[in-house]
Amino acid sequence: MAAPVDALEPVRAELLRAARAEAGAALDRARADAEETLRLAHGTADRVLAAAREAGAADGAASAAGERIRAAEDAWAAELAARAEVYADLRAGVRAGVRRALTEDALARNRLVAAARALLGARARITDAPGGGVVAEVPGRRVDLSADALADRALDRTGALAERLWERP
């Protein structure tokens, strides 16, 4: 006996074929959409990465510039400290030299007293300064001709010449 013919078989077959075609088309569209989404995501990622590299380079350059400035400031501070130390040593040496010169020269005190009287007059009260030299006073006026004051004034008069201390030989 022959199998009964199903009248709906051609309809089912057509529906199945149409469903498969529609599913294939939907799958093709989904793949195309996924590829487009990936392409856009890669483009966005590339732009974000490029911007991050630029920002990182700018930050790095700014940080390096800041470090260079701090290093230059630190070097300048160290140089100024060294200059101050050298100048203080120079001042101490000059003071010691003037004290020694005043103690070794018996006439030096007499010349300082004469200079003080010339500046303040014969009534000036003259006293010996610690470390050598003299200090003279009249009411309202005072002259310091001590060894340290004489040494300090001599160094102060060097003015710009003292800058030569810092020049490279």
PDB file of N, CA, C and O in Angstrom, residues 86-123:
ATOM      1  N   VAL A  86      81.749  80.258  51.117  1.00  0.00           N
ATOM      2  CA  VAL A  86      83.054  80.772  50.693  1.00  0.00           C
ATOM      3  C   VAL A  86      83.199  82.230  51.118  1.00  0.00           C
ATOM      4  O   VAL A  86      84.251  82.641  51.634  1.00  0.00           O
ATOM      5  N   TYR A  87      82.146  83.019  50.946  1.00  0.00           N
ATOM      6  CA  TYR A  87      82.218  84.432  51.312  1.00  0.00           C
ATOM      7  C   TYR A  87      82.365  84.584  52.824  1.00  0.00           C
ATOM      8  O   TYR A  87      83.124  85.445  53.291  1.00  0.00           O
ATOM      9  N   ALA A  88      81.667  83.755  53.586  1.00  0.00           N
ATOM     10  CA  ALA A  88      81.808  83.807  55.047  1.00  0.00           C
ATOM     11  C   ALA A  88      83.236  83.442  55.453  1.00  0.00           C
ATOM     12  O   ALA A  88      83.819  84.080  56.350  1.00  0.00           O
ATOM     13  N   ASP A  89      83.815  82.437  54.801  1.00  0.00           N
ATOM     14  CA  ASP A  89      85.209  82.061  55.082  1.00  0.00           C
ATOM     15  C   ASP A  89      86.154  83.204  54.712  1.00  0.00           C
ATOM     16  O   ASP A  89      87.108  83.504  55.435  1.00  0.00           O
ATOM     17  N   LEU A  90      85.883  83.846  53.571  1.00  0.00           N
ATOM     18  CA  LEU A  90      86.699  84.977  53.145  1.00  0.00           C
ATOM     19  C   LEU A  90      86.605  86.110  54.166  1.00  0.00           C
ATOM     20  O   LEU A  90      87.610  86.682  54.584  1.00  0.00           O
ATOM     21  N   ARG A  91      85.374  86.414  54.592  1.00  0.00           N
ATOM     22  CA  ARG A  91      85.177  87.487  55.578  1.00  0.00           C
ATOM     23  C   ARG A  91      85.919  87.148  56.875  1.00  0.00           C
ATOM     24  O   ARG A  91      86.597  88.011  57.448  1.00  0.00           O
ATOM     25  N   ALA A  92      85.826  85.923  57.334  1.00  0.00           N
ATOM     26  CA  ALA A  92      86.522  85.517  58.562  1.00  0.00           C
ATOM     27  C   ALA A  92      88.033  85.645  58.381  1.00  0.00           C
ATOM     28  O   ALA A  92      88.741  86.112  59.296  1.00  0.00           O
ATOM     29  N   GLY A  93      88.538  85.266  57.218  1.00  0.00           N
ATOM     30  CA  GLY A  93      89.972  85.380  56.956  1.00  0.00           C
ATOM     31  C   GLY A  93      90.439  86.826  56.915  1.00  0.00           C
ATOM     32  O   GLY A  93      91.498  87.169  57.456  1.00  0.00           O
ATOM     33  N   VAL A  94      89.640  87.690  56.270  1.00  0.00           N
ATOM     34  CA  VAL A  94      90.000  89.107  56.201  1.00  0.00           C
ATOM     35  C   VAL A  94      89.958  89.723  57.597  1.00  0.00           C
ATOM     36  O   VAL A  94      90.854  90.485  57.986  1.00  0.00           O
ATOM     37  N   ARG A  95      88.924  89.382  58.363  1.00  0.00           N
ATOM     38  CA  ARG A  95      88.846  89.898  59.741  1.00  0.00           C
ATOM     39  C   ARG A  95      90.071  89.459  60.546  1.00  0.00           C
ATOM     40  O   ARG A  95      90.660  90.266  61.268  1.00  0.00           O
ATOM     41  N   ALA A  96      90.432  88.195  60.438  1.00  0.00           N
ATOM     42  CA  ALA A  96      91.603  87.687  61.175  1.00  0.00           C
ATOM     43  C   ALA A  96      92.865  88.410  60.721  1.00  0.00           C
ATOM     44  O   ALA A  96      93.730  88.767  61.548  1.00  0.00           O
ATOM     45  N   GLY A  97      92.980  88.668  59.423  1.00  0.00           N
ATOM     46  CA  GLY A  97      94.144  89.373  58.905  1.00  0.00           C
ATOM     47  C   GLY A  97      94.219  90.800  59.416  1.00  0.00           C
ATOM     48  O   GLY A  97      95.301  91.286  59.783  1.00  0.00           O
ATOM     49  N   VAL A  98      93.082  91.498  59.459  1.00  0.00           N
ATOM     50  CA  VAL A  98      93.072  92.878  59.964  1.00  0.00           C
ATOM     51  C   VAL A  98      93.389  92.883  61.458  1.00  0.00           C
ATOM     52  O   VAL A  98      94.169  93.727  61.932  1.00  0.00           O
ATOM     53  N   ARG A  99      92.832  91.965  62.221  1.00  0.00           N
ATOM     54  CA  ARG A  99      93.154  91.886  63.666  1.00  0.00           C
ATOM     55  C   ARG A  99      94.659  91.679  63.859  1.00  0.00           C
ATOM     56  O   ARG A  99      95.275  92.335  64.694  1.00  0.00           O
ATOM     57  N   ARG A 100      95.205  90.730  63.108  1.00  0.00           N
ATOM     58  CA  ARG A 100      96.635  90.434  63.220  1.00  0.00           C
ATOM     59  C   ARG A 100      97.462  91.675  62.860  1.00  0.00           C
ATOM     60  O   ARG A 100      98.414  92.028  63.540  1.00  0.00           O
ATOM     61  N   ALA A 101      97.078  92.349  61.778  1.00  0.00           N
ATOM     62  CA  ALA A 101      97.814  93.541  61.344  1.00  0.00           C
ATOM     63  C   ALA A 101      97.764  94.632  62.411  1.00  0.00           C
ATOM     64  O   ALA A 101      98.772  95.307  62.668  1.00  0.00           O
ATOM     65  N   LEU A 102      96.609  94.783  63.056  1.00  0.00           N
ATOM     66  CA  LEU A 102      96.492  95.817  64.089  1.00  0.00           C
ATOM     67  C   LEU A 102      97.321  95.475  65.325  1.00  0.00           C
ATOM     68  O   LEU A 102      97.838  96.381  65.995  1.00  0.00           O
ATOM     69  N   THR A 103      97.424  94.191  65.638  1.00  0.00           N
ATOM     70  CA  THR A 103      98.227  93.827  66.817  1.00  0.00           C
ATOM     71  C   THR A 103      99.715  93.879  66.510  1.00  0.00           C
ATOM     72  O   THR A 103     100.526  94.146  67.390  1.00  0.00           O
ATOM     73  N   GLU A 104     100.105  93.660  65.269  1.00  0.00           N
ATOM     74  CA  GLU A 104     101.522  93.663  64.897  1.00  0.00           C
ATOM     75  C   GLU A 104     102.058  95.074  64.637  1.00  0.00           C
ATOM     76  O   GLU A 104     103.261  95.304  64.736  1.00  0.00           O
ATOM     77  N   ASP A 105     101.192  96.017  64.305  1.00  0.00           N
ATOM     78  CA  ASP A 105     101.618  97.387  63.994  1.00  0.00           C
ATOM     79  C   ASP A 105     101.329  98.282  65.198  1.00  0.00           C
ATOM     80  O   ASP A 105     100.177  98.630  65.458  1.00  0.00           O
ATOM     81  N   ALA A 106     102.376  98.656  65.910  1.00  0.00           N
ATOM     82  CA  ALA A 106     102.211  99.456  67.126  1.00  0.00           C
ATOM     83  C   ALA A 106     101.618 100.828  66.818  1.00  0.00           C
ATOM     84  O   ALA A 106     100.919 101.405  67.658  1.00  0.00           O
ATOM     85  N   LEU A 107     101.837 101.382  65.668  1.00  0.00           N
ATOM     86  CA  LEU A 107     101.338 102.710  65.324  1.00  0.00           C
ATOM     87  C   LEU A 107      99.898 102.686  64.798  1.00  0.00           C
ATOM     88  O   LEU A 107      99.271 103.735  64.677  1.00  0.00           O
ATOM     89  N   ALA A 108      99.385 101.508  64.494  1.00  0.00           N
ATOM     90  CA  ALA A 108      98.050 101.397  63.908  1.00  0.00           C
ATOM     91  C   ALA A 108      96.987 101.984  64.822  1.00  0.00           C
ATOM     92  O   ALA A 108      96.102 102.717  64.367  1.00  0.00           O
ATOM     93  N   ARG A 109      97.052 101.692  66.122  1.00  0.00           N
ATOM     94  CA  ARG A 109      96.052 102.233  67.050  1.00  0.00           C
ATOM     95  C   ARG A 109      96.097 103.747  67.036  1.00  0.00           C
ATOM     96  O   ARG A 109      95.054 104.408  67.012  1.00  0.00           O
ATOM     97  N   ASN A 110      97.315 104.330  67.056  1.00  0.00           N
ATOM     98  CA  ASN A 110      97.446 105.786  67.053  1.00  0.00           C
ATOM     99  C   ASN A 110      96.826 106.388  65.779  1.00  0.00           C
ATOM    100  O   ASN A 110      96.174 107.430  65.840  1.00  0.00           O
ATOM    101  N   ARG A 111      97.008 105.734  64.636  1.00  0.00           N
ATOM    102  CA  ARG A 111      96.428 106.238  63.386  1.00  0.00           C
ATOM    103  C   ARG A 111      94.897 106.154  63.431  1.00  0.00           C
ATOM    104  O   ARG A 111      94.216 107.056  62.951  1.00  0.00           O
ATOM    105  N   LEU A 112      94.364 105.085  64.037  1.00  0.00           N
ATOM    106  CA  LEU A 112      92.903 104.947  64.144  1.00  0.00           C
ATOM    107  C   LEU A 112      92.330 105.998  65.088  1.00  0.00           C
ATOM    108  O   LEU A 112      91.258 106.572  64.823  1.00  0.00           O
ATOM    109  N   VAL A 113      93.029 106.278  66.190  1.00  0.00           N
ATOM    110  CA  VAL A 113      92.573 107.315  67.126  1.00  0.00           C
ATOM    111  C   VAL A 113      92.575 108.663  66.411  1.00  0.00           C
ATOM    112  O   VAL A 113      91.618 109.446  66.532  1.00  0.00           O
ATOM    113  N   ALA A 114      93.618 108.950  65.642  1.00  0.00           N
ATOM    114  CA  ALA A 114      93.695 110.218  64.914  1.00  0.00           C
ATOM    115  C   ALA A 114      92.560 110.310  63.889  1.00  0.00           C
ATOM    116  O   ALA A 114      91.947 111.370  63.728  1.00  0.00           O
ATOM    117  N   ALA A 115      92.277 109.235  63.218  1.00  0.00           N
ATOM    118  CA  ALA A 115      91.183 109.227  62.238  1.00  0.00           C
ATOM    119  C   ALA A 115      89.847 109.462  62.927  1.00  0.00           C
ATOM    120  O   ALA A 115      89.002 110.226  62.432  1.00  0.00           O
ATOM    121  N   ALA A 116      89.632 108.847  64.089  1.00  0.00           N
ATOM    122  CA  ALA A 116      88.382 109.014  64.833  1.00  0.00           C
ATOM    123  C   ALA A 116      88.224 110.459  65.277  1.00  0.00           C
ATOM    124  O   ALA A 116      87.139 111.045  65.171  1.00  0.00           O
ATOM    125  N   ARG A 117      89.296 111.074  65.778  1.00  0.00           N
ATOM    126  CA  ARG A 117      89.229 112.467  66.231  1.00  0.00           C
ATOM    127  C   ARG A 117      88.993 113.392  65.027  1.00  0.00           C
ATOM    128  O   ARG A 117      88.277 114.386  65.149  1.00  0.00           O
ATOM    129  N   ALA A 118      89.573 113.048  63.869  1.00  0.00           N
ATOM    130  CA  ALA A 118      89.352 113.864  62.678  1.00  0.00           C
ATOM    131  C   ALA A 118      87.882 113.810  62.259  1.00  0.00           C
ATOM    132  O   ALA A 118      87.327 114.793  61.771  1.00  0.00           O
ATOM    133  N   LEU A 119      87.253 112.667  62.467  1.00  0.00           N
ATOM    134  CA  LEU A 119      85.847 112.509  62.080  1.00  0.00           C
ATOM    135  C   LEU A 119      84.879 113.107  63.103  1.00  0.00           C
ATOM    136  O   LEU A 119      83.853 113.685  62.732  1.00  0.00           O
ATOM    137  N   LEU A 120      85.214 112.960  64.402  1.00  0.00           N
ATOM    138  CA  LEU A 120      84.253 113.370  65.450  1.00  0.00           C
ATOM    139  C   LEU A 120      84.709 114.560  66.291  1.00  0.00           C
ATOM    140  O   LEU A 120      83.926 115.068  67.081  1.00  0.00           O
ATOM    141  N   GLY A 121      85.942 114.938  66.159  1.00  0.00           N
ATOM    142  CA  GLY A 121      86.441 116.070  66.936  1.00  0.00           C
ATOM    143  C   GLY A 121      87.257 115.609  68.128  1.00  0.00           C
ATOM    144  O   GLY A 121      87.284 114.427  68.501  1.00  0.00           O
ATOM    145  N   ALA A 122      87.928 116.606  68.747  1.00  0.00           N
ATOM    146  CA  ALA A 122      88.856 116.334  69.850  1.00  0.00           C
ATOM    147  C   ALA A 122      88.145 115.813  71.088  1.00  0.00           C
ATOM    148  O   ALA A 122      88.762 115.155  71.929  1.00  0.00           O
ATOM    149  N   ARG A 123      86.851 116.072  71.253  1.00  0.00           N
ATOM    150  CA  ARG A 123      86.121 115.648  72.454  1.00  0.00           C
ATOM    151  C   ARG A 123      85.599 114.210  72.357  1.00  0.00           C
ATOM    152  O   ARG A 123      84.935 113.742  73.284  1.00  0.00           O
TER     153      ARG A 123
END
